[in-house]
Amino acid sequence: MVRHCNKEPVWSKHPTPPGYCTQEGFARGEHMGHIFGPGKKFPTPTRLIARKFPKGEYVSRDMYVLWPLAQKFGLQVETRSLNVERPHLCGQSIVVSWDHCGIPAIAQALGCTADVCRTCWDDDDFDSVLWLKFARQTTEALW
């Protein structure tokens, strides 16, 4: 899970327009293509998921972060409400871009109990990546 691209908050002297990124945010999106894939820090994604666009909006900070990955790996970015179905996530490498307070809620719904999954990310934290790995549970006896 990653946070959407960088922005200047509405209370700053030069706030970023809704849905758009700062130059640093655009560069961070480009950097995503360098940390995912064979031999990289994170595996090649099989799916990319961003928040659903609000009605009447056609730009998204989530999309700006995921688009370079979509181009590099030939994937579409799914823009929808996230339905957390853990059994269907096993064996996939999914990159989710969301807002800084939504990420912990999603992580908790996926079963994360670590401290990072219990609170909103700092307003200035655009660089963290939350990596969750799931293993299939077995009902077979281990003896």
CSV table of N, CA and C in Angstrom, one decimal:
chain,number,residue,atom,x,y,z
A,1,MET,N,0.8,-1.2,0.0
A,1,MET,CA,0.0,0.0,0.0
A,1,MET,C,0.9,1.2,0.0
A,2,VAL,N,0.5,2.2,-0.8
A,2,VAL,CA,1.3,3.4,-0.9
A,2,VAL,C,0.3,4.6,-0.8
A,3,ARG,N,0.8,5.7,-0.4
A,3,ARG,CA,0.0,6.9,-0.4
A,3,ARG,C,0.0,7.5,-1.8
A,4,HIS,N,-1.1,8.2,-2.1
A,4,HIS,CA,-1.2,9.0,-3.3
A,4,HIS,C,0.0,9.9,-3.5
A,5,CYS,N,0.1,10.5,-4.6
A,5,CYS,CA,1.3,11.4,-4.9
A,5,CYS,C,1.3,12.7,-4.0
A,6,ASN,N,2.4,13.3,-3.9
A,6,ASN,CA,2.6,14.4,-3.0
A,6,ASN,C,1.7,15.6,-3.4
A,7,LYS,N,1.3,16.4,-2.4
A,7,LYS,CA,0.5,17.5,-2.6
A,7,LYS,C,0.8,18.6,-1.5
A,8,GLU,N,0.5,19.8,-1.8
A,8,GLU,CA,0.6,20.9,-0.8
A,8,GLU,C,-0.8,21.0,-0.2
A,9,PRO,N,-0.9,21.0,1.1
A,9,PRO,CA,-2.2,21.0,1.7
A,9,PRO,C,-3.0,22.3,1.5
A,10,VAL,N,-4.3,22.3,1.7
A,10,VAL,CA,-5.1,23.4,1.4
A,10,VAL,C,-4.8,24.6,2.3
A,11,TRP,N,-4.2,24.4,3.5
A,11,TRP,CA,-3.8,25.5,4.3
A,11,TRP,C,-2.4,26.1,4.0
A,12,SER,N,-1.8,25.5,3.0
A,12,SER,CA,-0.4,26.1,2.7
A,12,SER,C,-0.6,27.3,1.8
A,13,LYS,N,0.5,28.0,1.6
A,13,LYS,CA,0.5,29.3,0.8
A,13,LYS,C,0.1,29.0,-0.7
A,14,HIS,N,0.5,27.8,-1.2
A,14,HIS,CA,0.2,27.5,-2.6
A,14,HIS,C,-0.3,26.0,-2.6
A,15,PRO,N,-1.6,25.8,-2.2
A,15,PRO,CA,-2.1,24.5,-2.2
A,15,PRO,C,-2.2,23.9,-3.6
A,16,THR,N,-2.0,22.6,-3.6
A,16,THR,CA,-2.2,21.8,-4.9
A,16,THR,C,-3.6,21.7,-5.2
A,17,PRO,N,-4.0,21.9,-6.5
A,17,PRO,CA,-5.4,21.8,-6.9
A,17,PRO,C,-5.9,20.3,-6.6
A,18,PRO,N,-7.2,20.1,-6.3
A,18,PRO,CA,-7.7,18.8,-6.1
A,18,PRO,C,-7.4,17.8,-7.2
A,19,GLY,N,-6.9,16.6,-6.9
A,19,GLY,CA,-6.6,15.6,-7.9
A,19,GLY,C,-5.2,15.7,-8.5
A,20,TYR,N,-4.5,16.8,-8.3
A,20,TYR,CA,-3.2,16.9,-9.0
A,20,TYR,C,-2.1,16.7,-7.9
A,21,CYS,N,-0.9,16.6,-8.5
A,21,CYS,CA,0.3,16.4,-7.6
A,21,CYS,C,1.3,17.6,-7.8
A,22,THR,N,2.2,17.6,-6.8
A,22,THR,CA,3.3,18.5,-6.9
A,22,THR,C,4.3,17.9,-7.9
A,23,GLN,N,5.3,18.7,-8.3
A,23,GLN,CA,6.4,18.1,-9.2
A,23,GLN,C,7.0,16.9,-8.5
A,24,GLU,N,7.3,17.0,-7.2
A,24,GLU,CA,7.9,15.9,-6.4
A,24,GLU,C,7.0,14.7,-6.5
A,25,GLY,N,5.7,14.9,-6.4
A,25,GLY,CA,4.7,13.8,-6.5
A,25,GLY,C,4.7,13.1,-7.8
A,26,PHE,N,4.8,13.9,-8.9
A,26,PHE,CA,5.0,13.3,-10.3
A,26,PHE,C,6.2,12.4,-10.3
A,27,ALA,N,7.3,12.9,-9.8
A,27,ALA,CA,8.6,12.2,-9.8
A,27,ALA,C,8.5,10.9,-9.0
A,28,ARG,N,7.8,11.0,-7.8
A,28,ARG,CA,7.6,9.8,-7.0
A,28,ARG,C,6.8,8.7,-7.8
A,29,GLY,N,5.8,9.1,-8.5
A,29,GLY,CA,5.1,8.2,-9.4
A,29,GLY,C,6.1,7.5,-10.3
A,30,GLU,N,6.9,8.3,-11.0
A,30,GLU,CA,7.9,7.7,-11.9
A,30,GLU,C,8.9,6.7,-11.2
A,31,HIS,N,9.2,7.0,-9.9
A,31,HIS,CA,10.1,6.2,-9.2
A,31,HIS,C,9.5,4.8,-8.8
A,32,MET,N,8.2,4.8,-8.8
A,32,MET,CA,7.5,3.5,-8.5
A,32,MET,C,7.9,2.4,-9.4
A,33,GLY,N,8.1,2.8,-10.7
A,33,GLY,CA,8.5,1.8,-11.7
A,33,GLY,C,9.9,1.2,-11.4
A,34,HIS,N,10.7,1.9,-10.6
A,34,HIS,CA,12.0,1.4,-10.3
A,34,HIS,C,12.1,0.6,-9.0
A,35,ILE,N,11.1,0.5,-8.2
A,35,ILE,CA,11.1,-0.3,-7.0
A,35,ILE,C,10.3,-1.6,-7.1
A,36,PHE,N,9.5,-1.7,-8.1
A,36,PHE,CA,8.7,-2.9,-8.3
A,36,PHE,C,9.2,-3.7,-9.6
A,37,GLY,N,9.2,-5.0,-9.5
A,37,GLY,CA,9.6,-5.8,-10.6
A,37,GLY,C,10.7,-6.8,-10.3
A,38,PRO,N,11.1,-7.6,-11.3
A,38,PRO,CA,12.1,-8.6,-11.1
A,38,PRO,C,13.4,-8.0,-10.6
A,39,GLY,N,14.0,-8.5,-9.5
A,39,GLY,CA,15.2,-8.0,-9.0
A,39,GLY,C,15.1,-6.7,-8.2
A,40,LYS,N,13.9,-6.2,-8.0
A,40,LYS,CA,13.7,-4.9,-7.3
A,40,LYS,C,13.3,-5.2,-5.9
A,41,LYS,N,13.1,-4.2,-5.1
A,41,LYS,CA,12.7,-4.3,-3.7
A,41,LYS,C,11.4,-5.0,-3.5
A,42,PHE,N,10.4,-4.8,-4.4
A,42,PHE,CA,9.1,-5.4,-4.3
A,42,PHE,C,8.8,-6.1,-5.6
A,43,PRO,N,8.0,-7.2,-5.5
A,43,PRO,CA,7.7,-8.0,-6.7
A,43,PRO,C,6.9,-7.3,-7.8
A,44,THR,N,6.8,-7.9,-9.0
A,44,THR,CA,6.0,-7.3,-10.0
A,44,THR,C,4.5,-7.4,-9.6
A,45,PRO,N,3.8,-6.3,-9.7
A,45,PRO,CA,2.4,-6.3,-9.3
A,45,PRO,C,1.6,-7.1,-10.3
A,46,THR,N,0.5,-7.7,-9.8
A,46,THR,CA,-0.4,-8.4,-10.7
A,46,THR,C,-1.7,-7.5,-10.8
A,47,ARG,N,-1.9,-6.6,-9.9
A,47,ARG,CA,-3.1,-5.7,-9.9
A,47,ARG,C,-2.7,-4.4,-9.3
A,48,LEU,N,-3.3,-3.3,-9.8
A,48,LEU,CA,-3.2,-2.0,-9.3
A,48,LEU,C,-4.6,-1.4,-8.9
A,49,ILE,N,-4.7,-0.9,-7.7
A,49,ILE,CA,-6.0,-0.4,-7.3
A,49,ILE,C,-5.9,1.0,-6.7
A,50,ALA,N,-6.8,1.9,-7.2
A,50,ALA,CA,-6.8,3.2,-6.7
A,50,ALA,C,-8.3,3.5,-6.2
A,51,ARG,N,-8.4,4.6,-5.5
A,51,ARG,CA,-9.7,5.0,-5.0
A,51,ARG,C,-10.6,5.3,-6.2
A,52,LYS,N,-11.9,5.1,-6.1
A,52,LYS,CA,-12.8,5.5,-7.1
A,52,LYS,C,-12.9,7.0,-7.2
A,53,PHE,N,-12.9,7.5,-8.5
A,53,PHE,CA,-13.0,8.9,-8.7
A,53,PHE,C,-14.3,9.5,-8.1
A,54,PRO,N,-14.2,10.6,-7.4
A,54,PRO,CA,-15.5,11.3,-7.0
A,54,PRO,C,-16.3,11.7,-8.3
A,55,LYS,N,-17.5,11.7,-8.2
A,55,LYS,CA,-18.4,12.1,-9.3
A,55,LYS,C,-18.0,13.4,-9.9
A,56,GLY,N,-17.8,13.5,-11.2
A,56,GLY,CA,-17.4,14.7,-11.9
A,56,GLY,C,-15.9,15.0,-11.9
A,57,GLU,N,-15.1,14.2,-11.3
A,57,GLU,CA,-13.7,14.4,-11.3
A,57,GLU,C,-13.0,13.4,-12.2
A,58,TYR,N,-12.0,13.8,-12.9
A,58,TYR,CA,-11.4,13.0,-13.9
A,58,TYR,C,-9.8,12.9,-13.7
A,59,VAL,N,-9.4,13.4,-12.6
A,59,VAL,CA,-8.0,13.3,-12.2
A,59,VAL,C,-7.9,12.7,-10.8
A,60,SER,N,-6.8,12.1,-10.5
A,60,SER,CA,-6.6,11.4,-9.3
A,60,SER,C,-5.2,11.3,-8.8
A,61,ARG,N,-4.9,11.7,-7.6
A,61,ARG,CA,-3.5,11.6,-7.1
A,61,ARG,C,-3.1,10.1,-7.0
A,62,ASP,N,-4.1,9.2,-6.8
A,62,ASP,CA,-3.7,7.8,-6.7
A,62,ASP,C,-3.3,7.3,-8.1
A,63,MET,N,-4.0,7.8,-9.1
A,63,MET,CA,-3.6,7.4,-10.5
A,63,MET,C,-2.3,7.8,-10.9
A,64,TYR,N,-1.9,9.1,-10.5
A,64,TYR,CA,-0.6,9.6,-10.9
A,64,TYR,C,0.6,8.7,-10.3
A,65,VAL,N,0.3,8.1,-9.1
A,65,VAL,CA,1.3,7.3,-8.5
A,65,VAL,C,1.4,5.9,-9.2
A,66,LEU,N,0.2,5.4,-9.6
A,66,LEU,CA,0.1,4.0,-10.2
A,66,LEU,C,0.3,3.9,-11.7
A,67,TRP,N,0.1,5.0,-12.4
A,67,TRP,CA,0.2,5.0,-13.8
A,67,TRP,C,1.5,4.5,-14.4
A,68,PRO,N,2.7,5.0,-13.8
A,68,PRO,CA,3.9,4.4,-14.4
A,68,PRO,C,4.0,2.9,-14.2
A,69,LEU,N,3.5,2.4,-13.1
A,69,LEU,CA,3.5,0.9,-13.0
A,69,LEU,C,2.6,0.3,-14.0
A,70,ALA,N,1.5,0.9,-14.2
A,70,ALA,CA,0.5,0.3,-15.2
A,70,ALA,C,1.2,0.3,-16.6
A,71,GLN,N,1.9,1.3,-17.0
A,71,GLN,CA,2.6,1.4,-18.3
A,71,GLN,C,3.7,0.4,-18.3
A,72,LYS,N,4.5,0.3,-17.3
A,72,LYS,CA,5.6,-0.6,-17.3
A,72,LYS,C,5.2,-2.1,-17.4
A,73,PHE,N,4.1,-2.5,-16.7
A,73,PHE,CA,3.8,-3.9,-16.6
A,73,PHE,C,2.5,-4.2,-17.4
A,74,GLY,N,2.0,-3.3,-18.2
A,74,GLY,CA,0.8,-3.6,-19.0
A,74,GLY,C,-0.4,-3.9,-18.2
A,75,LEU,N,-0.6,-3.2,-17.1
A,75,LEU,CA,-1.8,-3.4,-16.3
A,75,LEU,C,-2.7,-2.2,-16.3
A,76,GLN,N,-4.0,-2.5,-16.0
A,76,GLN,CA,-5.0,-1.4,-15.9
A,76,GLN,C,-5.1,-1.1,-14.4
A,77,VAL,N,-5.3,0.2,-14.1
A,77,VAL,CA,-5.5,0.6,-12.7
A,77,VAL,C,-7.0,0.5,-12.5
A,78,GLU,N,-7.4,-0.3,-11.5
A,78,GLU,CA,-8.8,-0.5,-11.1
A,78,GLU,C,-9.1,0.6,-10.2
A,79,THR,N,-10.2,1.4,-10.6
A,79,THR,CA,-10.6,2.5,-9.7
A,79,THR,C,-12.0,2.1,-9.2
A,80,ARG,N,-12.1,1.8,-8.0
A,80,ARG,CA,-13.3,1.4,-7.4
A,80,ARG,C,-13.2,1.5,-5.9
A,81,SER,N,-14.3,1.2,-5.2
A,81,SER,CA,-14.3,1.0,-3.8
A,81,SER,C,-13.6,-0.3,-3.6
A,82,LEU,N,-12.8,-0.4,-2.5
A,82,LEU,CA,-12.0,-1.6,-2.2
A,82,LEU,C,-12.8,-2.6,-1.4
A,83,ASN,N,-13.0,-3.8,-2.0
A,83,ASN,CA,-13.7,-4.8,-1.2
A,83,ASN,C,-12.7,-5.8,-0.8
A,84,VAL,N,-12.4,-5.9,0.5
A,84,VAL,CA,-11.4,-6.7,1.1
A,84,VAL,C,-11.8,-8.2,1.2
A,85,GLU,N,-11.2,-9.0,0.3
A,85,GLU,CA,-11.5,-10.4,0.4
A,85,GLU,C,-10.2,-11.2,0.5
A,86,ARG,N,-9.7,-11.4,1.7
A,86,ARG,CA,-8.4,-12.0,1.9
A,86,ARG,C,-8.1,-13.3,1.2
A,87,PRO,N,-9.0,-14.3,1.1
A,87,PRO,CA,-8.7,-15.5,0.4
A,87,PRO,C,-8.4,-15.3,-1.0
A,88,HIS,N,-8.9,-14.3,-1.6
A,88,HIS,CA,-8.7,-14.0,-3.1
A,88,HIS,C,-7.4,-13.2,-3.3
A,89,LEU,N,-6.7,-12.8,-2.2
A,89,LEU,CA,-5.5,-12.0,-2.4
A,89,LEU,C,-4.3,-12.9,-2.4
A,90,CYS,N,-4.4,-14.1,-1.9
A,90,CYS,CA,-3.2,-15.0,-1.8
A,90,CYS,C,-2.6,-15.2,-3.2
A,91,GLY,N,-1.3,-15.2,-3.3
A,91,GLY,CA,-0.6,-15.4,-4.6
A,91,GLY,C,-0.6,-14.2,-5.5
A,92,GLN,N,-1.2,-13.1,-5.1
A,92,GLN,CA,-1.2,-11.9,-5.9
A,92,GLN,C,-0.3,-10.8,-5.3
A,93,SER,N,0.3,-10.0,-6.1
A,93,SER,CA,1.0,-8.8,-5.6
A,93,SER,C,0.2,-7.6,-6.1
A,94,ILE,N,-0.5,-7.0,-5.2
A,94,ILE,CA,-1.4,-5.9,-5.5
A,94,ILE,C,-0.8,-4.6,-4.9
A,95,VAL,N,-0.8,-3.6,-5.7
A,95,VAL,CA,-0.4,-2.3,-5.2
A,95,VAL,C,-1.6,-1.4,-5.1
A,96,VAL,N,-1.9,-0.9,-3.9
A,96,VAL,CA,-3.0,-0.1,-3.6
A,96,VAL,C,-2.5,1.3,-3.3
A,97,SER,N,-3.1,2.3,-3.9
A,97,SER,CA,-2.8,3.7,-3.6
A,97,SER,C,-4.1,4.3,-3.0
A,98,TRP,N,-3.9,4.9,-1.8
A,98,TRP,CA,-5.1,5.4,-1.1
A,98,TRP,C,-4.6,6.6,-0.3
A,99,ASP,N,-5.5,7.3,0.4
A,99,ASP,CA,-5.2,8.4,1.2
A,99,ASP,C,-4.6,8.0,2.6
A,100,HIS,N,-3.9,8.9,3.2
A,100,HIS,CA,-3.1,8.5,4.4
A,100,HIS,C,-3.9,8.0,5.6
A,101,CYS,N,-5.2,8.3,5.7
A,101,CYS,CA,-6.0,7.8,6.8
A,101,CYS,C,-6.8,6.6,6.4
A,102,GLY,N,-6.9,6.4,5.1
A,102,GLY,CA,-7.6,5.2,4.6
A,102,GLY,C,-6.8,3.9,4.6
A,103,ILE,N,-5.5,4.1,4.4
A,103,ILE,CA,-4.5,3.0,4.4
A,103,ILE,C,-4.6,2.2,5.6
A,104,PRO,N,-4.5,2.7,6.8
A,104,PRO,CA,-4.6,1.9,8.0
A,104,PRO,C,-5.9,1.2,8.2
A,105,ALA,N,-7.0,1.8,7.8
A,105,ALA,CA,-8.3,1.1,7.8
A,105,ALA,C,-8.3,-0.1,6.9
A,106,ILE,N,-7.8,0.0,5.7
A,106,ILE,CA,-7.7,-1.1,4.8
A,106,ILE,C,-6.8,-2.2,5.4
A,107,ALA,N,-5.7,-1.8,5.9
A,107,ALA,CA,-4.7,-2.7,6.5
A,107,ALA,C,-5.3,-3.5,7.6
A,108,GLN,N,-6.1,-2.8,8.5
A,108,GLN,CA,-6.7,-3.5,9.6
A,108,GLN,C,-7.8,-4.5,9.1
A,109,ALA,N,-8.5,-4.1,8.0
A,109,ALA,CA,-9.5,-5.0,7.5
A,109,ALA,C,-8.9,-6.2,6.9
A,110,LEU,N,-7.6,-6.1,6.5
A,110,LEU,CA,-6.9,-7.2,6.0
A,110,LEU,C,-6.2,-8.1,7.1
A,111,GLY,N,-6.3,-7.6,8.3
A,111,GLY,CA,-5.8,-8.4,9.5
A,111,GLY,C,-4.5,-7.8,10.1
A,112,CYS,N,-4.0,-6.7,9.6
A,112,CYS,CA,-2.8,-6.1,10.1
A,112,CYS,C,-3.1,-5.5,11.5
A,113,THR,N,-2.2,-5.9,12.5
A,113,THR,CA,-2.4,-5.4,13.9
A,113,THR,C,-1.2,-4.6,14.3
A,114,ALA,N,-0.2,-4.4,13.4
A,114,ALA,CA,1.0,-3.6,13.7
A,114,ALA,C,0.6,-2.2,14.0
A,115,ASP,N,1.5,-1.5,14.7
A,115,ASP,CA,1.2,-0.1,15.0
A,115,ASP,C,1.0,0.8,13.8
A,116,VAL,N,1.7,0.5,12.7
A,116,VAL,CA,1.6,1.3,11.5
A,116,VAL,C,0.2,1.2,10.9
A,117,CYS,N,-0.5,0.1,11.3
A,117,CYS,CA,-1.9,-0.1,10.7
A,117,CYS,C,-2.9,0.4,11.6
A,118,ARG,N,-2.6,1.2,12.7
A,118,ARG,CA,-3.5,1.6,13.7
A,118,ARG,C,-3.8,3.1,13.6
A,119,THR,N,-3.1,3.9,12.8
A,119,THR,CA,-3.2,5.3,12.8
A,119,THR,C,-3.0,5.9,11.5
A,120,CYS,N,-3.5,7.1,11.2
A,120,CYS,CA,-3.2,7.8,10.0
A,120,CYS,C,-1.8,8.0,9.8
A,121,TRP,N,-1.3,8.0,8.6
A,121,TRP,CA,0.1,8.3,8.3
A,121,TRP,C,0.2,9.8,8.4
A,122,ASP,N,1.4,10.2,8.8
A,122,ASP,CA,1.8,11.6,8.9
A,122,ASP,C,1.4,12.4,7.6
A,123,ASP,N,1.0,13.6,7.8
A,123,ASP,CA,0.6,14.5,6.6
A,123,ASP,C,1.8,14.6,5.6
A,124,ASP,N,3.0,14.5,6.1
A,124,ASP,CA,4.1,14.7,5.2
A,124,ASP,C,4.7,13.4,4.7
A,125,ASP,N,4.2,12.3,5.1
A,125,ASP,CA,4.7,11.0,4.7
A,125,ASP,C,4.1,10.5,3.3
A,126,PHE,N,4.9,10.7,2.3
A,126,PHE,CA,4.5,10.2,1.0
A,126,PHE,C,5.4,9.1,0.5
A,127,ASP,N,6.4,8.7,1.3
A,127,ASP,CA,7.4,7.8,0.8
A,127,ASP,C,7.2,6.4,1.4
A,128,SER,N,6.4,6.2,2.4
A,128,SER,CA,6.3,4.8,3.0
A,128,SER,C,5.6,3.9,2.1
A,129,VAL,N,5.9,2.6,2.2
A,129,VAL,CA,5.2,1.5,1.5
A,129,VAL,C,4.9,0.5,2.6
A,130,LEU,N,3.6,0.2,2.7
A,130,LEU,CA,3.2,-0.8,3.7
A,130,LEU,C,3.1,-2.2,2.9
A,131,TRP,N,3.9,-3.1,3.3
A,131,TRP,CA,3.9,-4.4,2.6
A,131,TRP,C,3.2,-5.5,3.5
A,132,LEU,N,2.1,-6.0,3.0
A,132,LEU,CA,1.4,-7.1,3.7
A,132,LEU,C,1.5,-8.4,2.9
A,133,LYS,N,1.8,-9.5,3.6
A,133,LYS,CA,1.9,-10.7,2.9
A,133,LYS,C,1.0,-11.7,3.5
A,134,PHE,N,0.2,-12.4,2.7
A,134,PHE,CA,-0.8,-13.4,3.1
A,134,PHE,C,-0.4,-14.8,2.7
A,135,ALA,N,-0.6,-15.7,3.6
A,135,ALA,CA,-0.4,-17.1,3.3
A,135,ALA,C,-1.7,-17.8,3.5
A,136,ARG,N,-1.9,-18.8,2.7
A,136,ARG,CA,-3.2,-19.6,2.8
A,136,ARG,C,-3.1,-20.4,4.2
A,137,GLN,N,-4.3,-20.3,4.8
A,137,GLN,CA,-4.4,-21.1,6.0
A,137,GLN,C,-4.8,-22.5,5.6
A,138,THR,N,-4.3,-23.5,6.3
A,138,THR,CA,-4.6,-24.9,6.0
A,138,THR,C,-5.4,-25.5,7.2
A,139,THR,N,-6.3,-26.4,6.8
A,139,THR,CA,-7.1,-27.0,7.8
A,139,THR,C,-6.5,-28.4,8.1
A,140,GLU,N,-5.5,-28.8,7.3
A,140,GLU,CA,-4.9,-30.1,7.5
A,140,GLU,C,-4.1,-30.2,8.8
A,141,ALA,N,-4.1,-31.4,9.4
A,141,ALA,CA,-3.3,-31.6,10.6
A,141,ALA,C,-1.9,-31.6,10.3
A,142,LEU,N,-1.0,-31.1,11.2
A,142,LEU,CA,0.4,-30.9,10.9
A,142,LEU,C,1.1,-32.2,11.5
A,143,TRP,N,0.5,-33.2,12.0
A,143,TRP,CA,1.2,-34.3,12.5
A,143,TRP,C,1.1,-35.5,11.6
